Amino acid sequence: DCVIQVINPNTSQAMTATIAGAARAVAAPGTKILAVCPPEGAPSIEGHFDEAIAAIGVLQQVKLGREAGVSGHIIACFGDPGLLAARELASRPVVGIAEAAMHMATLVATRFSIVTTLPRTLIIARHLLHQYGFERHCAALHAIDLPVLTLEDGSGLAQKKVREQCIKAKQHDGSGAIVLGCGGMADLARELTQELGIPVIDGVSAAVKMIESLHALGLSTSKHGDLDFPLVKPLSGMFGSFNG
Ligand SMILES: NC(=O)NC1=NC(=O)NC1=O
């Protein structure tokens, strides 16, 4: 059986539930989803500073998941915060929702667009496109210009803006697929795909299927080279929980 730890790096319980729902909707019958978020940290992640804070929470959860013997870990925030650090700490695979959605998009379209939240986080998506080697696959990036947690405020405004930006992307970008750029948008992909007639891809569900595939193939994070476990040294103060 496959047990996947899905980590919402922000501390929003509502968004953790949205993410968990999207993961469970696609999980195979033998797959168990453990949805978690850090007890402390940022209620939403909307920039480089928030990402640095969130990365510590991600690492704490990855350590707990490793100790619990999970089959793999998902970082369910579109900045993939702490991804490589998490891979050093983990024994099993770690997949970020941005990389998962981008990989899936390249399998169904020659170019994709991204629809994310705040304009200031567009640079984070651009950095990831560069890091993952997908820059030439991304036709355009759009932002709904609303804070992340409006996706959980029940007003429907953020969801309306996501739909509008997806329609704009479909009409103007010349791309064949759209990547949703936030964990909180995970529940919108299926309906938008059907309504708009273009693949709209959510990274949470994409990451679940990637971890299941890695598990089935017996593939785990390579410990040969730079993703080997961290060098052992006495970490002090608040970081002491990482020792041993
Ligand atoms: N681009 C984003 O909105 N990233 C995110 N911030 C969060 O708090 N969760 C996300 O997925």
mmCIF file of C-alpha atoms and ligand atoms in Angstrom:
data_model
loop_
_atom_site.group_PDB
_atom_site.id
_atom_site.type_symbol
_atom_site.label_atom_id
_atom_site.label_comp_id
_atom_site.label_asym_id
_atom_site.label_seq_id
_atom_site.Cartn_x
_atom_site.Cartn_y
_atom_site.Cartn_z
ATOM 1 C CA ASP A 1 0.000 0.000 0.000
ATOM 2 C CA CYS A 2 0.996 3.611 -0.598
ATOM 3 C CA VAL A 3 0.807 6.214 2.188
ATOM 4 C CA ILE A 4 1.297 9.784 0.955
ATOM 5 C CA GLN A 5 1.967 12.688 3.299
ATOM 6 C CA VAL A 6 0.435 15.797 1.704
ATOM 7 C CA ILE A 7 1.905 18.895 3.352
ATOM 8 C CA ASN A 8 0.130 22.224 3.123
ATOM 9 C CA PRO A 9 3.045 24.512 4.007
ATOM 10 C CA ASN A 10 0.769 27.269 5.289
ATOM 11 C CA THR A 11 -1.166 26.966 8.552
ATOM 12 C CA SER A 12 -4.669 27.407 7.060
ATOM 13 C CA GLN A 13 -6.832 24.476 8.128
ATOM 14 C CA ALA A 14 -9.414 25.344 5.447
ATOM 15 C CA MET A 15 -6.814 25.199 2.672
ATOM 16 C CA THR A 16 -5.423 21.968 4.105
ATOM 17 C CA ALA A 17 -8.927 20.512 3.775
ATOM 18 C CA THR A 18 -9.265 21.747 0.169
ATOM 19 C CA ILE A 19 -5.896 20.185 -0.655
ATOM 20 C CA ALA A 20 -6.754 16.919 1.120
ATOM 21 C CA GLY A 21 -10.031 16.679 -0.797
ATOM 22 C CA ALA A 22 -8.288 17.101 -4.141
ATOM 23 C CA ALA A 23 -5.693 14.483 -3.210
ATOM 24 C CA ARG A 24 -8.262 11.946 -2.024
ATOM 25 C CA ALA A 25 -10.401 12.485 -5.151
ATOM 26 C CA VAL A 26 -7.671 10.971 -7.350
ATOM 27 C CA ALA A 27 -5.885 8.630 -4.933
ATOM 28 C CA ALA A 28 -5.869 4.982 -6.010
ATOM 29 C CA PRO A 29 -7.895 2.538 -3.861
ATOM 30 C CA GLY A 30 -4.752 1.328 -2.069
ATOM 31 C CA THR A 31 -3.422 4.831 -1.381
ATOM 32 C CA LYS A 32 -3.842 6.545 2.003
ATOM 33 C CA ILE A 33 -3.582 10.349 2.127
ATOM 34 C CA LEU A 34 -2.194 11.937 5.305
ATOM 35 C CA ALA A 35 -2.903 15.686 5.011
ATOM 36 C CA VAL A 36 -0.903 17.879 7.367
ATOM 37 C CA CYS A 37 0.191 21.472 7.883
ATOM 38 C CA PRO A 38 2.747 23.023 10.258
ATOM 39 C CA PRO A 39 1.378 23.973 13.733
ATOM 40 C CA GLU A 40 3.263 27.282 13.450
ATOM 41 C CA GLY A 41 4.228 29.567 10.597
ATOM 42 C CA ALA A 42 2.539 31.633 7.898
ATOM 43 C CA PRO A 43 -1.248 31.438 7.396
ATOM 44 C CA SER A 44 -0.593 31.914 3.695
ATOM 45 C CA ILE A 45 2.532 32.027 1.542
ATOM 46 C CA GLU A 46 2.698 35.111 -0.655
ATOM 47 C CA GLY A 47 6.351 35.885 -1.258
ATOM 48 C CA HIS A 48 9.994 35.010 -0.630
ATOM 49 C CA PHE A 49 9.848 35.825 3.104
ATOM 50 C CA ASP A 50 6.786 33.618 3.665
ATOM 51 C CA GLU A 51 8.446 30.826 1.699
ATOM 52 C CA ALA A 52 11.536 30.879 3.926
ATOM 53 C CA ILE A 53 9.340 30.605 7.016
ATOM 54 C CA ALA A 54 7.194 27.873 5.458
ATOM 55 C CA ALA A 55 10.222 25.815 4.447
ATOM 56 C CA ILE A 56 11.072 25.115 8.111
ATOM 57 C CA GLY A 57 7.550 23.825 8.711
ATOM 58 C CA VAL A 58 7.801 21.663 5.593
ATOM 59 C CA LEU A 59 11.046 20.146 6.855
ATOM 60 C CA GLN A 60 9.563 19.449 10.299
ATOM 61 C CA GLN A 61 6.620 17.651 8.670
ATOM 62 C CA VAL A 62 8.885 15.708 6.300
ATOM 63 C CA LYS A 63 10.935 14.484 9.280
ATOM 64 C CA LEU A 64 7.726 13.339 11.036
ATOM 65 C CA GLY A 65 6.530 11.656 7.855
ATOM 66 C CA ARG A 66 9.823 9.844 7.401
ATOM 67 C CA GLU A 67 9.646 8.626 11.013
ATOM 68 C CA ALA A 68 6.071 7.453 10.363
ATOM 69 C CA GLY A 69 7.287 5.520 7.325
ATOM 70 C CA VAL A 70 5.240 7.257 4.619
ATOM 71 C CA SER A 71 5.764 6.219 0.980
ATOM 72 C CA GLY A 72 6.247 9.793 -0.225
ATOM 73 C CA HIS A 73 5.742 13.490 0.499
ATOM 74 C CA ILE A 74 3.971 16.263 -1.421
ATOM 75 C CA ILE A 75 4.725 19.956 -0.871
ATOM 76 C CA ALA A 76 1.336 21.462 -1.637
ATOM 77 C CA CYS A 77 2.248 25.109 -2.206
ATOM 78 C CA PHE A 78 2.927 26.489 -5.672
ATOM 79 C CA GLY A 79 6.353 27.803 -4.727
ATOM 80 C CA ASP A 80 7.460 24.250 -3.837
ATOM 81 C CA PRO A 81 9.049 25.728 -0.672
ATOM 82 C CA GLY A 82 11.903 23.705 0.789
ATOM 83 C CA LEU A 83 11.764 21.103 -1.992
ATOM 84 C CA LEU A 84 15.467 20.251 -2.279
ATOM 85 C CA ALA A 85 16.057 20.529 1.474
ATOM 86 C CA ALA A 86 13.114 18.161 1.963
ATOM 87 C CA ARG A 87 14.678 15.725 -0.504
ATOM 88 C CA GLU A 88 17.907 15.706 1.538
ATOM 89 C CA LEU A 89 15.896 14.912 4.684
ATOM 90 C CA ALA A 90 13.559 12.363 3.106
ATOM 91 C CA SER A 91 14.197 8.696 2.401
ATOM 92 C CA ARG A 92 11.227 8.517 0.035
ATOM 93 C CA PRO A 93 10.200 10.714 -2.935
ATOM 94 C CA VAL A 94 9.247 14.370 -2.452
ATOM 95 C CA VAL A 95 7.235 16.151 -5.163
ATOM 96 C CA GLY A 96 6.169 19.802 -5.280
ATOM 97 C CA ILE A 97 2.810 20.730 -6.788
ATOM 98 C CA ALA A 98 4.327 23.284 -9.157
ATOM 99 C CA GLU A 99 6.783 20.807 -10.658
ATOM 100 C CA ALA A 100 4.088 18.101 -10.804
ATOM 101 C CA ALA A 101 1.601 20.329 -12.631
ATOM 102 C CA MET A 102 4.270 21.630 -15.002
ATOM 103 C CA HIS A 103 5.487 18.119 -15.865
ATOM 104 C CA MET A 104 1.916 16.942 -16.538
ATOM 105 C CA ALA A 105 1.225 20.008 -18.696
ATOM 106 C CA THR A 106 4.225 19.223 -20.912
ATOM 107 C CA LEU A 107 2.801 15.722 -21.534
ATOM 108 C CA VAL A 108 -0.471 17.063 -22.967
ATOM 109 C CA ALA A 109 0.514 20.385 -24.579
ATOM 110 C CA THR A 110 3.535 21.965 -26.251
ATOM 111 C CA ARG A 111 3.029 25.130 -24.172
ATOM 112 C CA PHE A 112 1.115 25.969 -21.025
ATOM 113 C CA SER A 113 -0.029 29.069 -19.156
ATOM 114 C CA ILE A 114 0.018 29.570 -15.402
ATOM 115 C CA VAL A 115 -2.772 31.224 -13.400
ATOM 116 C CA THR A 116 -1.680 32.122 -9.880
ATOM 117 C CA THR A 117 -2.666 34.462 -7.039
ATOM 118 C CA LEU A 118 -0.717 37.681 -6.339
ATOM 119 C CA PRO A 119 1.337 39.416 -9.055
ATOM 120 C CA ARG A 120 4.316 39.501 -6.693
ATOM 121 C CA THR A 121 4.417 35.679 -6.689
ATOM 122 C CA LEU A 122 4.748 35.523 -10.494
ATOM 123 C CA ILE A 123 8.540 35.812 -10.063
ATOM 124 C CA ILE A 124 8.482 32.708 -7.882
ATOM 125 C CA ALA A 125 6.769 30.759 -10.654
ATOM 126 C CA ARG A 126 9.320 32.158 -13.131
ATOM 127 C CA HIS A 127 12.184 31.005 -10.888
ATOM 128 C CA LEU A 128 10.663 27.505 -10.781
ATOM 129 C CA LEU A 129 10.241 27.403 -14.577
ATOM 130 C CA HIS A 130 13.954 28.180 -14.838
ATOM 131 C CA GLN A 131 14.970 25.710 -12.123
ATOM 132 C CA TYR A 132 12.912 22.881 -13.661
ATOM 133 C CA GLY A 133 13.854 23.691 -17.250
ATOM 134 C CA PHE A 134 10.330 24.520 -18.358
ATOM 135 C CA GLU A 135 10.807 28.178 -19.337
ATOM 136 C CA ARG A 136 10.362 27.499 -23.037
ATOM 137 C CA HIS A 137 7.206 25.479 -22.334
ATOM 138 C CA CYS A 138 5.423 28.324 -20.514
ATOM 139 C CA ALA A 139 3.640 30.747 -22.845
ATOM 140 C CA ALA A 140 2.427 33.196 -20.199
ATOM 141 C CA LEU A 141 1.749 33.734 -16.535
ATOM 142 C CA HIS A 142 -1.326 35.422 -15.026
ATOM 143 C CA ALA A 143 -2.352 36.461 -11.507
ATOM 144 C CA ILE A 144 -5.889 36.897 -10.145
ATOM 145 C CA ASP A 145 -4.488 39.704 -7.932
ATOM 146 C CA LEU A 146 -6.210 38.439 -4.799
ATOM 147 C CA PRO A 147 -4.621 37.178 -1.562
ATOM 148 C CA VAL A 148 -4.262 33.415 -1.253
ATOM 149 C CA LEU A 149 -6.792 33.034 1.570
ATOM 150 C CA THR A 150 -9.604 34.634 -0.460
ATOM 151 C CA LEU A 151 -9.750 31.187 -2.076
ATOM 152 C CA GLU A 152 -11.082 29.949 1.264
ATOM 153 C CA ASP A 153 -13.390 32.867 2.191
ATOM 154 C CA GLY A 154 -16.500 31.292 0.697
ATOM 155 C CA SER A 155 -17.329 34.370 -1.392
ATOM 156 C CA GLY A 156 -16.511 32.659 -4.693
ATOM 157 C CA LEU A 157 -14.732 35.829 -5.859
ATOM 158 C CA ALA A 158 -11.319 34.202 -6.189
ATOM 159 C CA GLN A 159 -12.789 31.236 -8.028
ATOM 160 C CA LYS A 160 -14.558 33.661 -10.407
ATOM 161 C CA LYS A 161 -11.248 35.438 -11.077
ATOM 162 C CA VAL A 162 -9.456 32.120 -11.695
ATOM 163 C CA ARG A 163 -12.093 31.207 -14.293
ATOM 164 C CA GLU A 164 -11.737 34.616 -15.958
ATOM 165 C CA GLN A 165 -7.956 34.331 -16.145
ATOM 166 C CA CYS A 166 -8.198 30.787 -17.547
ATOM 167 C CA ILE A 167 -10.558 32.007 -20.298
ATOM 168 C CA LYS A 168 -8.156 34.873 -21.060
ATOM 169 C CA ALA A 169 -5.211 32.480 -21.188
ATOM 170 C CA LYS A 170 -7.066 30.093 -23.488
ATOM 171 C CA GLN A 171 -8.022 32.910 -25.858
ATOM 172 C CA HIS A 172 -4.752 34.866 -25.993
ATOM 173 C CA ASP A 173 -1.721 32.793 -24.964
ATOM 174 C CA GLY A 174 -1.508 30.214 -27.714
ATOM 175 C CA SER A 175 -1.009 27.553 -25.063
ATOM 176 C CA GLY A 176 -2.712 24.162 -24.980
ATOM 177 C CA ALA A 177 -3.005 23.748 -21.231
ATOM 178 C CA ILE A 178 -3.339 25.806 -18.064
ATOM 179 C CA VAL A 179 -1.569 25.180 -14.759
ATOM 180 C CA LEU A 180 -3.344 26.341 -11.586
ATOM 181 C CA GLY A 181 -0.787 28.155 -9.457
ATOM 182 C CA CYS A 182 -1.982 27.595 -5.915
ATOM 183 C CA GLY A 183 -2.778 24.697 -3.646
ATOM 184 C CA GLY A 184 -6.058 26.414 -2.817
ATOM 185 C CA MET A 185 -7.175 26.125 -6.456
ATOM 186 C CA ALA A 186 -6.875 22.324 -6.361
ATOM 187 C CA ASP A 187 -10.631 21.758 -6.365
ATOM 188 C CA LEU A 188 -11.219 23.847 -9.512
ATOM 189 C CA ALA A 189 -9.301 21.923 -12.183
ATOM 190 C CA ARG A 190 -11.808 19.244 -13.178
ATOM 191 C CA GLU A 191 -14.776 21.608 -13.617
ATOM 192 C CA LEU A 192 -12.724 24.237 -15.486
ATOM 193 C CA THR A 193 -11.296 21.564 -17.815
ATOM 194 C CA GLN A 194 -14.799 20.431 -18.719
ATOM 195 C CA GLU A 195 -16.277 23.900 -19.054
ATOM 196 C CA LEU A 196 -13.426 25.533 -20.976
ATOM 197 C CA GLY A 197 -12.428 22.609 -23.207
ATOM 198 C CA ILE A 198 -8.728 22.881 -22.369
ATOM 199 C CA PRO A 199 -6.693 20.836 -19.869
ATOM 200 C CA VAL A 200 -6.618 22.810 -16.603
ATOM 201 C CA ILE A 201 -4.097 21.084 -14.362
ATOM 202 C CA ASP A 202 -3.933 21.021 -10.557
ATOM 203 C CA GLY A 203 -0.581 20.165 -9.007
ATOM 204 C CA VAL A 204 -1.988 18.376 -5.951
ATOM 205 C CA SER A 205 -3.672 15.632 -7.959
ATOM 206 C CA ALA A 206 -0.756 15.508 -10.394
ATOM 207 C CA ALA A 207 1.655 15.035 -7.495
ATOM 208 C CA VAL A 208 -0.441 12.237 -5.953
ATOM 209 C CA LYS A 209 -0.254 10.236 -9.187
ATOM 210 C CA MET A 210 3.487 10.932 -9.498
ATOM 211 C CA ILE A 211 4.202 9.680 -5.982
ATOM 212 C CA GLU A 212 2.041 6.585 -6.684
ATOM 213 C CA SER A 213 4.041 6.007 -9.876
ATOM 214 C CA LEU A 214 7.395 6.415 -8.128
ATOM 215 C CA HIS A 215 6.185 4.041 -5.403
ATOM 216 C CA ALA A 216 5.085 1.460 -7.982
ATOM 217 C CA LEU A 217 8.425 1.757 -9.769
ATOM 218 C CA GLY A 218 10.356 1.396 -6.520
ATOM 219 C CA LEU A 219 11.964 4.791 -7.105
ATOM 220 C CA SER A 220 12.961 7.023 -4.189
ATOM 221 C CA THR A 221 14.988 10.187 -3.726
ATOM 222 C CA SER A 222 18.565 9.442 -4.750
ATOM 223 C CA LYS A 223 20.983 9.387 -1.834
ATOM 224 C CA HIS A 224 23.937 9.346 -4.184
ATOM 225 C CA GLY A 225 25.274 12.904 -4.364
ATOM 226 C CA ASP A 226 23.726 16.187 -3.368
ATOM 227 C CA LEU A 227 20.415 14.816 -2.107
ATOM 228 C CA ASP A 228 22.099 12.549 0.428
ATOM 229 C CA PHE A 229 20.982 13.028 4.047
ATOM 230 C CA PRO A 230 22.252 16.319 5.552
ATOM 231 C CA LEU A 231 25.717 16.347 7.134
ATOM 232 C CA VAL A 232 25.346 15.692 10.853
ATOM 233 C CA LYS A 233 26.102 18.653 13.124
ATOM 234 C CA PRO A 234 24.647 19.882 16.416
ATOM 235 C CA LEU A 235 21.746 22.161 15.450
ATOM 236 C CA SER A 236 20.912 24.563 18.282
ATOM 237 C CA GLY A 237 17.847 26.230 19.746
ATOM 238 C CA MET A 238 14.609 25.897 17.776
ATOM 239 C CA PHE A 239 16.344 23.651 15.261
ATOM 240 C CA GLY A 240 17.294 21.057 17.883
ATOM 241 C CA SER A 241 14.278 18.958 16.898
ATOM 242 C CA PHE A 242 16.122 18.089 13.669
ATOM 243 C CA ASN A 243 19.021 16.448 15.558
ATOM 244 C CA GLY A 244 19.195 12.675 15.488
HETATM 245 N N1 LIG B 1 1.287 31.071 -5.588
HETATM 246 C C1 LIG B 1 0.620 30.757 -4.476
HETATM 247 O O1 LIG B 1 -0.457 31.204 -4.222
HETATM 248 N N2 LIG B 1 1.207 29.895 -3.588
HETATM 249 C C2 LIG B 1 0.626 29.501 -2.429
HETATM 250 N N3 LIG B 1 0.584 30.157 -1.283
HETATM 251 C C3 LIG B 1 -0.013 29.383 -0.345
HETATM 252 O O2 LIG B 1 -0.180 29.686 0.825
HETATM 253 N N4 LIG B 1 -0.353 28.214 -0.904
HETATM 254 C C4 LIG B 1 0.014 28.245 -2.224
HETATM 255 O O3 LIG B 1 -0.103 27.349 -3.045
#
